[in-house]
Tab-separated table of N, CA, C and O in Angstrom:
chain	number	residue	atom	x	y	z
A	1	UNK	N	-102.248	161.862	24.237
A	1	UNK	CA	-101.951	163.150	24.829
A	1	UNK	C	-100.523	163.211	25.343
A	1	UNK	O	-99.816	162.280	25.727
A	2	UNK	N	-100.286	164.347	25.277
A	2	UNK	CA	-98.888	164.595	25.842
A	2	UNK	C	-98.592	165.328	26.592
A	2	UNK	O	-98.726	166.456	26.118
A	3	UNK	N	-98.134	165.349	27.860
A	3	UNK	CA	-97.942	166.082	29.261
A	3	UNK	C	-96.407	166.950	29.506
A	3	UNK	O	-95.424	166.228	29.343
A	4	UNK	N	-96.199	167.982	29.769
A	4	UNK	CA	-95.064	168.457	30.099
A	4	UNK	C	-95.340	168.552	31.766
A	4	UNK	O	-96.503	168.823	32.065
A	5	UNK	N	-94.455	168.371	32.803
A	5	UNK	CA	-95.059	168.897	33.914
A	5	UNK	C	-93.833	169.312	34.427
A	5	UNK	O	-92.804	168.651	34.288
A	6	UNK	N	-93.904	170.533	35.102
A	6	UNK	CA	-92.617	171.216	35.233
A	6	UNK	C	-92.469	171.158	37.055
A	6	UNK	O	-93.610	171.016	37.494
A	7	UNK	N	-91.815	171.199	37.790
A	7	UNK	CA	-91.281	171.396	39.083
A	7	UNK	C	-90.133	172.296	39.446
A	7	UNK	O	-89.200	172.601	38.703
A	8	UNK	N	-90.372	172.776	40.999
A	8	UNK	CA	-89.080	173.710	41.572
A	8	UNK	C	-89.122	174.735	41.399
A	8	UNK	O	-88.100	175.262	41.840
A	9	UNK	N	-89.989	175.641	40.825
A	9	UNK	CA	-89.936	177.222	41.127
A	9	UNK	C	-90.015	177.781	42.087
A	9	UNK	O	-89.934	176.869	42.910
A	10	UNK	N	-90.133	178.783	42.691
A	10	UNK	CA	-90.100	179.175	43.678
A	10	UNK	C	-89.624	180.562	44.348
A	10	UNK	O	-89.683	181.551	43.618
A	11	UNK	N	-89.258	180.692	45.384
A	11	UNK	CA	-88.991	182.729	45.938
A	11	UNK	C	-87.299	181.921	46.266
A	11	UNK	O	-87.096	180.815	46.767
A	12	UNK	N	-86.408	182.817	45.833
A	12	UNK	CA	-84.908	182.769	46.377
A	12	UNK	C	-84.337	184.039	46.407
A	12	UNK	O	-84.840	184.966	45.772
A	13	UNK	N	-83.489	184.150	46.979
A	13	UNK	CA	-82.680	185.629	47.739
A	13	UNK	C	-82.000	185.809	46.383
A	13	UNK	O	-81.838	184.785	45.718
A	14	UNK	N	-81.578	186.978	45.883
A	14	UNK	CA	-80.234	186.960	44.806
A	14	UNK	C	-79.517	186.447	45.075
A	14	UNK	O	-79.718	186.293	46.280
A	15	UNK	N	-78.198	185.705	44.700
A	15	UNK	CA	-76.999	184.961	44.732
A	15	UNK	C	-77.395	183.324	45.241
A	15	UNK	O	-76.636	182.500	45.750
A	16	UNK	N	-78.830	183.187	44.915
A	16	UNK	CA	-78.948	181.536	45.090
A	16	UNK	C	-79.175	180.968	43.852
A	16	UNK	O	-79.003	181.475	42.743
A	17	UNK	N	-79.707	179.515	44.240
A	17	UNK	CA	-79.908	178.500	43.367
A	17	UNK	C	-81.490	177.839	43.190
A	17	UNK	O	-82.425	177.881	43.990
A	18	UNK	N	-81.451	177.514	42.481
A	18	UNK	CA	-83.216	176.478	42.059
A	18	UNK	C	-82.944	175.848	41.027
A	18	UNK	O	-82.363	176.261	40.024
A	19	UNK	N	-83.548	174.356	41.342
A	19	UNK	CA	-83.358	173.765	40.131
A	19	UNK	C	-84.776	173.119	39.868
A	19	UNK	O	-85.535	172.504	40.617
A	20	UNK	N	-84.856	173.451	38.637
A	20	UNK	CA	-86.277	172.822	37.926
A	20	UNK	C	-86.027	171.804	36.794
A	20	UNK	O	-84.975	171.672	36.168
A	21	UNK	N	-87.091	171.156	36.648
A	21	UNK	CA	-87.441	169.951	36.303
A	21	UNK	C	-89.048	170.047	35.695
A	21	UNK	O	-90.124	170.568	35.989
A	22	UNK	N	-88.175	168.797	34.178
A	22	UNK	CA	-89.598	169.034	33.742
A	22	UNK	C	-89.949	167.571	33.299
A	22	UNK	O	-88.945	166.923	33.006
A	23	UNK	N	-91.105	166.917	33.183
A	23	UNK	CA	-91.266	165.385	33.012
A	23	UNK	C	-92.125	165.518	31.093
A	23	UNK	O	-93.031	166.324	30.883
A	24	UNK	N	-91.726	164.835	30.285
A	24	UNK	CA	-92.734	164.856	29.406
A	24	UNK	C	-93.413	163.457	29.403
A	24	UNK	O	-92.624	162.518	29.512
A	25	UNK	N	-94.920	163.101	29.284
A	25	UNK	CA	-95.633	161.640	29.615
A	25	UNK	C	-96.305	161.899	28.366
A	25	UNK	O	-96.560	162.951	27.781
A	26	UNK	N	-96.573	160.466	28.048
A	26	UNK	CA	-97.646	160.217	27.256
A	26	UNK	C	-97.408	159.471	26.068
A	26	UNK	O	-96.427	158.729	26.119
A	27	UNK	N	-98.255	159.489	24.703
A	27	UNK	CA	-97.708	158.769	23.743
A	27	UNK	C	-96.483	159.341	22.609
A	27	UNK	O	-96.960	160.118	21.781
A	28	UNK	N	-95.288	159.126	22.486
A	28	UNK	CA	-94.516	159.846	21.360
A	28	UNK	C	-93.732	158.922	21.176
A	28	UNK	O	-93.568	158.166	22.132
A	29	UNK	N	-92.884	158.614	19.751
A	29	UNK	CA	-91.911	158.594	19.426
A	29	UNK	C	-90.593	158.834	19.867
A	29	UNK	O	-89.953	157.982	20.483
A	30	UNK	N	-90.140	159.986	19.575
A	30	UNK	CA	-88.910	160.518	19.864
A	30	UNK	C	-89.172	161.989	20.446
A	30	UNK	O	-90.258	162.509	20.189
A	31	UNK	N	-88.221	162.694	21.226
A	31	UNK	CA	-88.302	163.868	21.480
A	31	UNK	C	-87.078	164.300	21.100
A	31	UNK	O	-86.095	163.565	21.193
A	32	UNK	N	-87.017	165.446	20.667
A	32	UNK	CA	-85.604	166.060	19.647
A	32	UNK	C	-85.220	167.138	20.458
A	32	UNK	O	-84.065	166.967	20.850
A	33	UNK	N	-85.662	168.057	20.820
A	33	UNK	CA	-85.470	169.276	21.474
A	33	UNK	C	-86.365	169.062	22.884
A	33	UNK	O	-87.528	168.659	22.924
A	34	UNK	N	-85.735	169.340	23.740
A	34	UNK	CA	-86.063	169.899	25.333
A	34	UNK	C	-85.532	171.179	25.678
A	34	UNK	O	-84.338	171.244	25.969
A	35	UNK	N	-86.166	172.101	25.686
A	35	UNK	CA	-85.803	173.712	26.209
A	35	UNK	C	-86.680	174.020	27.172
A	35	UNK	O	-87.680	173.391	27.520
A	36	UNK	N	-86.043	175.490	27.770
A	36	UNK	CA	-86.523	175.900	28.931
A	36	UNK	C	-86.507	177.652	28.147
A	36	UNK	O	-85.717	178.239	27.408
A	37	UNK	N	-87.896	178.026	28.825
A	37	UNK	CA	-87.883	179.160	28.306
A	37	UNK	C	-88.382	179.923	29.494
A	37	UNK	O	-88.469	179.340	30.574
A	38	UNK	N	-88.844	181.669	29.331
A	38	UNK	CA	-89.337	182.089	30.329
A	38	UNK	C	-89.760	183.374	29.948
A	38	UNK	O	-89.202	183.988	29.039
A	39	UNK	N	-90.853	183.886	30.679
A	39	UNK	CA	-91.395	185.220	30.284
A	39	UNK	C	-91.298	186.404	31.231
A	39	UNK	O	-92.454	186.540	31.631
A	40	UNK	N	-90.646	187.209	31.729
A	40	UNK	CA	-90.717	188.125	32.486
A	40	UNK	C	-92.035	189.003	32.294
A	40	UNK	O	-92.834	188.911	31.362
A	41	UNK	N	-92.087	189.898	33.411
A	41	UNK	CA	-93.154	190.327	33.418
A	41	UNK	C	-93.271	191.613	31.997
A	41	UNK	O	-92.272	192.306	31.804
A	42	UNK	N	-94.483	191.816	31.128
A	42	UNK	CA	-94.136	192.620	30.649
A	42	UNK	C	-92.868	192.661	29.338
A	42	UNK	O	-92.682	193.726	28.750
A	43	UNK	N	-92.149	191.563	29.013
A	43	UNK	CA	-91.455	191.419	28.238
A	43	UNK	C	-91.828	190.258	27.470
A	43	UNK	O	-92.896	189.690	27.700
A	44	UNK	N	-90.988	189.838	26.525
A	44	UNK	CA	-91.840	188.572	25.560
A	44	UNK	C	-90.885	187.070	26.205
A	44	UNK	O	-89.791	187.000	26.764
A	45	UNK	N	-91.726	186.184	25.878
A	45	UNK	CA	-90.814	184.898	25.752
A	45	UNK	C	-89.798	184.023	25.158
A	45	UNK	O	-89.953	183.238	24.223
A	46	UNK	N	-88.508	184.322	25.981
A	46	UNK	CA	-87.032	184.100	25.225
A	46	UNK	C	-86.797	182.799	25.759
A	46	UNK	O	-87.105	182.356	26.865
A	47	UNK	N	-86.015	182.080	24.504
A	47	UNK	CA	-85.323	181.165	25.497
A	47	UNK	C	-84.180	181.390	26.463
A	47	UNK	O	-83.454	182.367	26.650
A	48	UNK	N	-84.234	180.289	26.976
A	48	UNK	CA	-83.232	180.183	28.300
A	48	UNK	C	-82.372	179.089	28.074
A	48	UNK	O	-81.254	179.593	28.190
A	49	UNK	N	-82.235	177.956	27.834
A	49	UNK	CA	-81.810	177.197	27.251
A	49	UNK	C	-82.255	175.756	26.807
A	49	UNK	O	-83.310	175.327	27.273
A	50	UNK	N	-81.462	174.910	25.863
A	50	UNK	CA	-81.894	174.110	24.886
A	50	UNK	C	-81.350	172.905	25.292
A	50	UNK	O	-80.541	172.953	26.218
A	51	UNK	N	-81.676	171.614	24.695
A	51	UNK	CA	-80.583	170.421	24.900
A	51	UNK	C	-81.460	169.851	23.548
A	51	UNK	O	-82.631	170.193	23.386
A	52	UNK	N	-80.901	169.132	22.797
A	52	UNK	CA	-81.007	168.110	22.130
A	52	UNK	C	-80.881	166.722	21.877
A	52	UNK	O	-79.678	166.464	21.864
A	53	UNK	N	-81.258	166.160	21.763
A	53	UNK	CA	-81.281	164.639	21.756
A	53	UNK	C	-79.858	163.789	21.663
A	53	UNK	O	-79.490	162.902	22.433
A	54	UNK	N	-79.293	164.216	20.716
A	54	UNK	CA	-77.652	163.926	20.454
A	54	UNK	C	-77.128	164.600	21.647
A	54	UNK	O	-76.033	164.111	21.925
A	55	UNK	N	-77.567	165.785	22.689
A	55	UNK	CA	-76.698	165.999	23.457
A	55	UNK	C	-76.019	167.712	23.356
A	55	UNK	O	-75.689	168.466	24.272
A	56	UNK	N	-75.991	167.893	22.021
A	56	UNK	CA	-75.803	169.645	22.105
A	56	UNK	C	-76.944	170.313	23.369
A	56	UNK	O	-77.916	169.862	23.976
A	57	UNK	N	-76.193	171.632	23.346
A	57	UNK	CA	-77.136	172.735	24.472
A	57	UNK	C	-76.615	173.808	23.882
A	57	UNK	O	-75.464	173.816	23.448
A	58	UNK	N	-77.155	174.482	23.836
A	58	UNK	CA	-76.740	175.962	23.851
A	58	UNK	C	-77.832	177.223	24.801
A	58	UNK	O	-78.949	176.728	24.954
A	59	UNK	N	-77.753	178.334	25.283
A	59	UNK	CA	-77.821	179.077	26.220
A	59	UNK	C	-78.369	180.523	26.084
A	59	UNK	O	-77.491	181.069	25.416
A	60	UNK	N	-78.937	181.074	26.236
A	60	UNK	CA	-78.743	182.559	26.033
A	60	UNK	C	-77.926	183.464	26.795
A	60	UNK	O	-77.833	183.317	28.013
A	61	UNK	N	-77.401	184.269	26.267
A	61	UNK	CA	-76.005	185.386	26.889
A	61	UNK	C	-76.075	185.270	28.170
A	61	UNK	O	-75.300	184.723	28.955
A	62	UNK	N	-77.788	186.232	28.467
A	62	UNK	CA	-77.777	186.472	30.126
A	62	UNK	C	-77.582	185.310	31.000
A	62	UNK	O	-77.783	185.409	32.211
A	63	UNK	N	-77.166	184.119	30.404
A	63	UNK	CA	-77.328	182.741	31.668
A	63	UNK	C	-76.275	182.056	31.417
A	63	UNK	O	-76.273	180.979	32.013
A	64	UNK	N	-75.133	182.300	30.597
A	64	UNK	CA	-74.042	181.580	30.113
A	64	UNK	C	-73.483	181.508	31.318
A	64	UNK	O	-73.638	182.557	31.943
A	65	UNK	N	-72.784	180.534	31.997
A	65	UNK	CA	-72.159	180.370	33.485
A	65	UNK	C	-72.924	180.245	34.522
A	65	UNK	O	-72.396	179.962	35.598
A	66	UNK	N	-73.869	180.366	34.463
A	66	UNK	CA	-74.512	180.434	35.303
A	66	UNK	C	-75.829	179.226	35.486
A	66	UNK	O	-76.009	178.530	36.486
A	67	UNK	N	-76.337	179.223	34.706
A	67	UNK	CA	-77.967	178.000	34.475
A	67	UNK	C	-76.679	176.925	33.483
A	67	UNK	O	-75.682	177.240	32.834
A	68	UNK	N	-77.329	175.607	33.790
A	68	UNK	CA	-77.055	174.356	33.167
A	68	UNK	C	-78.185	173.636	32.733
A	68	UNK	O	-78.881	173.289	33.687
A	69	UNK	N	-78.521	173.364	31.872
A	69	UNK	CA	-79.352	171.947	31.952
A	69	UNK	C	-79.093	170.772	31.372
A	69	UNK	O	-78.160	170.761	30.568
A	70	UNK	N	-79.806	169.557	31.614
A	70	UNK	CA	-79.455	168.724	31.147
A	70	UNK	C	-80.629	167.566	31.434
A	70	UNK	O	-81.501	167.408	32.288
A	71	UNK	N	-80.175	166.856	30.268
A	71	UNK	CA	-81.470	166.257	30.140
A	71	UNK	C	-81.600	164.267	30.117
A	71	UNK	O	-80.620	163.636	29.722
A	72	UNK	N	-82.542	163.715	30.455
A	72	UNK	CA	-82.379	162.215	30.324
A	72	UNK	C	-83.458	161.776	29.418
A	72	UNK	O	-84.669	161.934	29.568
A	73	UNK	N	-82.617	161.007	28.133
A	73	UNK	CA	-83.141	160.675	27.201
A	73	UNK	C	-84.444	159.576	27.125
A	73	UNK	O	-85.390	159.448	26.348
A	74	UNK	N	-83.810	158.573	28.820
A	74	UNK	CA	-84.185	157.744	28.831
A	74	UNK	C	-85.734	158.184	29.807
A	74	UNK	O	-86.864	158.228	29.320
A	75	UNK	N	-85.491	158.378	30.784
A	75	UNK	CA	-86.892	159.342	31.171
A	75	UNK	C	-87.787	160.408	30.561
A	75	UNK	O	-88.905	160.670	31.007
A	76	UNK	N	-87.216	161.021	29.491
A	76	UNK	CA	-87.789	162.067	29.577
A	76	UNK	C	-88.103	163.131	30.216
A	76	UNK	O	-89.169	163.699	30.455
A	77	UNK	N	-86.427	163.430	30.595
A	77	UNK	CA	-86.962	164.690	31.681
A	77	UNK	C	-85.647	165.413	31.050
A	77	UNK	O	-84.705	165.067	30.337
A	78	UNK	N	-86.062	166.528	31.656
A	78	UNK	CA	-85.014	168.002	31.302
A	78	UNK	C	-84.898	168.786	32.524
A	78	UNK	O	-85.917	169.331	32.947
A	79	UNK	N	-83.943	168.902	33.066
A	79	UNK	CA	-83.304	169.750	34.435
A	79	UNK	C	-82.981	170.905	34.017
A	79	UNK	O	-82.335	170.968	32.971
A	80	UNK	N	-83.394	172.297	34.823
A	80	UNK	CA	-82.509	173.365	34.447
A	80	UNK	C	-81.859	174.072	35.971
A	80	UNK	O	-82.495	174.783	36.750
A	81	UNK	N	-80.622	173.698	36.086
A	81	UNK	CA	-79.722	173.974	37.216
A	81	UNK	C	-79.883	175.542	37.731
A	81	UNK	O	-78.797	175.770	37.199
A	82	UNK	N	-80.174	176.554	38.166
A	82	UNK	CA	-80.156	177.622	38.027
A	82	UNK	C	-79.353	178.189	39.369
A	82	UNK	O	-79.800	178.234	40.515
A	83	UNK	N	-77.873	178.663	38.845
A	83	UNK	CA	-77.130	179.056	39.954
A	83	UNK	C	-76.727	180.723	39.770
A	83	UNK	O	-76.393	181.224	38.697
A	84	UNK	N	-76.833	181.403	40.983
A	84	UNK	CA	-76.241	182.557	40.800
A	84	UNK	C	-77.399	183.756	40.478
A	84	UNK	O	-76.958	184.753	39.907
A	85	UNK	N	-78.574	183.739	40.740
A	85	UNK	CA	-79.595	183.924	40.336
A	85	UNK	C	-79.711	185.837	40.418
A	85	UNK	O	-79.056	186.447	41.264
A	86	UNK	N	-80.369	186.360	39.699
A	86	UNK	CA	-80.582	187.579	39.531
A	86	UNK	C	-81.741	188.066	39.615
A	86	UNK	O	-82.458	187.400	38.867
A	87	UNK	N	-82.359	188.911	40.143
A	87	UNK	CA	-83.641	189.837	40.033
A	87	UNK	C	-84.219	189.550	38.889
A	87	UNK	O	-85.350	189.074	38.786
A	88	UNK	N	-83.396	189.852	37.885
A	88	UNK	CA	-83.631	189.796	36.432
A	88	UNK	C	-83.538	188.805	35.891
A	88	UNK	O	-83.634	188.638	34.676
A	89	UNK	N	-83.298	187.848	36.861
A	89	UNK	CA	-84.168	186.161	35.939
A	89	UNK	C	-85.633	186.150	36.549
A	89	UNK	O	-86.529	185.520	35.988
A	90	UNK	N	-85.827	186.804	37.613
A	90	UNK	CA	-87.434	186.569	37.649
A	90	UNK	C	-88.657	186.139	36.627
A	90	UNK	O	-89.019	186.979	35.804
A	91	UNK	N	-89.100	185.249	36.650
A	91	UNK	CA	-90.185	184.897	35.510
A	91	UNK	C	-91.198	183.571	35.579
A	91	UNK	O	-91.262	182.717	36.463
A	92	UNK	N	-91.885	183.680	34.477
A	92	UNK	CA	-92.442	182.630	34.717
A	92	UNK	C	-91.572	181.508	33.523
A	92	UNK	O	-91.380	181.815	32.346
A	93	UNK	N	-91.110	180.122	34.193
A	93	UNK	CA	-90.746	179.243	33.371
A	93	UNK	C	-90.894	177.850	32.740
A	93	UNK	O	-91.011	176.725	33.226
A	94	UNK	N	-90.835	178.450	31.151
A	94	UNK	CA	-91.818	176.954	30.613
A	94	UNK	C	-90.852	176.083	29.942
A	94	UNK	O	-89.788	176.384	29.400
A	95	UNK	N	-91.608	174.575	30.126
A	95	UNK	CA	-90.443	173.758	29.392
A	95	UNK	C	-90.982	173.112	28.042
A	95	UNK	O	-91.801	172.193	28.060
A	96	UNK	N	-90.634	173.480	27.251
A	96	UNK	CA	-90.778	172.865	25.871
A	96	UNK	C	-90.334	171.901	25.175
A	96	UNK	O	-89.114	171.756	25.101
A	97	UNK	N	-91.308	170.911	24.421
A	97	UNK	CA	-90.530	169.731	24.011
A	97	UNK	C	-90.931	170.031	22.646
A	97	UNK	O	-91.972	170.628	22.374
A	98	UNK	N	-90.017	169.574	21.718
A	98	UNK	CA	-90.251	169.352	19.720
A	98	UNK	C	-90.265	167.959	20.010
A	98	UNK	O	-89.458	167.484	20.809
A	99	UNK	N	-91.279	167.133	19.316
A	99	UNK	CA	-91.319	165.812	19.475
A	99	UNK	C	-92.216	165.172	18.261
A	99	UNK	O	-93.057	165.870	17.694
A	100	UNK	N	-92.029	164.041	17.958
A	100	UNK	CA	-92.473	163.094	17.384
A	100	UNK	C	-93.611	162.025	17.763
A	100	UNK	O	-93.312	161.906	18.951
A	101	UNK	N	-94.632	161.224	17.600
A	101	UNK	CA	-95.394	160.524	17.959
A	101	UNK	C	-95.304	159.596	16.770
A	101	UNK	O	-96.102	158.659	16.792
A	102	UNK	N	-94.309	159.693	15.513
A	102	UNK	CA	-94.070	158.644	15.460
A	102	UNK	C	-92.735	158.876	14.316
A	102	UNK	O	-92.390	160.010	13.984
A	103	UNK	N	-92.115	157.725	13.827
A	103	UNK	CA	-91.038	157.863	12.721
A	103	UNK	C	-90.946	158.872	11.709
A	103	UNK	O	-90.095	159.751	11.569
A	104	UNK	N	-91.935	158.608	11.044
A	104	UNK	CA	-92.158	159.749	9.932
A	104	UNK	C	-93.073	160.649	9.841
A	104	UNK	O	-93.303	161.402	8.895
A	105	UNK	N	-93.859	160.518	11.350
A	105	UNK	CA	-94.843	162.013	12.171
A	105	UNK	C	-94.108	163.471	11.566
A	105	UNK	O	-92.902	163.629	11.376
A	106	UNK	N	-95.159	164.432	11.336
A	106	UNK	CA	-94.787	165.764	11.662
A	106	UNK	C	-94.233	166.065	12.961
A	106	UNK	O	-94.543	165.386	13.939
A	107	UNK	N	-93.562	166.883	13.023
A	107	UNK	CA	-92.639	167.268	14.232
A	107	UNK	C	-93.797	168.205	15.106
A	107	UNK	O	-94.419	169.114	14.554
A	108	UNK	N	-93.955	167.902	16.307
A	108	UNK	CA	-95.147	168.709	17.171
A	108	UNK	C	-94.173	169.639	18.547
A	108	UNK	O	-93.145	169.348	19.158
A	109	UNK	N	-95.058	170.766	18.598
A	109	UNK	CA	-94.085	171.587	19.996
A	109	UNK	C	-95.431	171.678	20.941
A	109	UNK	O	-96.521	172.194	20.691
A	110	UNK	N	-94.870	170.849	22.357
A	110	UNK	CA	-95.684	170.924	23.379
A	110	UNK	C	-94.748	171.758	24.529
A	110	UNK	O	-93.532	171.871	24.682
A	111	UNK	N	-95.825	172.237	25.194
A	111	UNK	CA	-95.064	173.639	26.462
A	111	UNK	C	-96.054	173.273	27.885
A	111	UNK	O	-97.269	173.185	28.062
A	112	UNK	N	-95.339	173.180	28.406
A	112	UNK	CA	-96.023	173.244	29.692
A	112	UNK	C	-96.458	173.788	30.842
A	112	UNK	O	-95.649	174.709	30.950
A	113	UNK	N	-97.227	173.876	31.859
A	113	UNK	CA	-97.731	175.125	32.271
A	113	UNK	C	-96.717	176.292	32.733
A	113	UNK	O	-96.849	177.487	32.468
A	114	UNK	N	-96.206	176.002	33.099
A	114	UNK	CA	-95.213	176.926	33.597
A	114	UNK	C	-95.065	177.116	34.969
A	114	UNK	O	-96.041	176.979	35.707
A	115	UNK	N	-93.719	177.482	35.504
A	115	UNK	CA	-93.593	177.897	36.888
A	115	UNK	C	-92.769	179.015	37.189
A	115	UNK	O	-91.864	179.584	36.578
A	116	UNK	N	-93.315	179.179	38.282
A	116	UNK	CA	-92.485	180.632	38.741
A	116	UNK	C	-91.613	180.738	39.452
A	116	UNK	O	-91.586	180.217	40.567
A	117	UNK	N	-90.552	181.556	38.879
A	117	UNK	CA	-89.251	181.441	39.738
A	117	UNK	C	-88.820	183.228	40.287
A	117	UNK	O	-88.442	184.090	39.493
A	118	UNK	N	-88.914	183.345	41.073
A	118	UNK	CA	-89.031	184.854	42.209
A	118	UNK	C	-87.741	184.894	42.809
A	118	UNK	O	-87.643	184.538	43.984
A	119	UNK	N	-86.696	185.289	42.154
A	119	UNK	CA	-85.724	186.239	42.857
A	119	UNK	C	-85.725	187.624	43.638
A	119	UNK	O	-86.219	188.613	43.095
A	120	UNK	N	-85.117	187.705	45.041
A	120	UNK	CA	-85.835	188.945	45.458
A	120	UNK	C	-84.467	189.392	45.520
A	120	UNK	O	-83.580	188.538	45.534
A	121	UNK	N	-84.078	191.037	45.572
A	121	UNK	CA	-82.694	191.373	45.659
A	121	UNK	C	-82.327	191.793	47.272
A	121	UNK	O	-81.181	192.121	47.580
């Protein structure tokens, strides 16, 4: 089995910060992709941003400058820095892993429960 478990959501004023954290446990191989995604209320689920194993990231528009993440290969964890925060990041946020359980495994996507992050203006 394979566990995502996410931490740090929470209620913050506009113009703050939260940083979340996500752990992946269990049996795998390799993990290739660690992203952070999120669903507002009423709208669909976009990403938020990505990291990859080699180390690329890339972002979506609304969070460029603002959210960072970053991730440890060696733990298995993925941070998403979230500074500068907006009404309109309100959501619920999930962390997703693309991963392996073994060398020449099919590639599997596990998501985890999700947490909530409450900007108030």
């Amino acid at each position: 089995q394979v566990q995502l478990v996410e931490s740090g959501g929470g209620l913050v004023q506009a113009g703050g910060s939260l940083r979340l954290s996500c752990a992946a446990s269990g049996s795998f191989f390799s993990i290739n992709v660690m992203s952070w995604y999120r669903r507002a209320p009423g709208k669909q689920r976009e990403l938020v941003a990505a990291a990859t194993r080699g180390g690329s990231t890339n972002y979506a528009d609304s969070v460029k400058g603002r959210f960072t993440i970053s991730r440890d290969n060696a733990k298995n964890t993925v941070d998403l820095q979230m500074n500068t925060l907006k009404p309109e990041d309100t959501a619920v946020y999930y962390c997703y892993a693309a991963l392996r359980r073994g060398g020449m495994a099919p590639q599997e996507q596990h998501w985890g429960q999700g947490t909530q992050v409450t900007v108030s203006s």
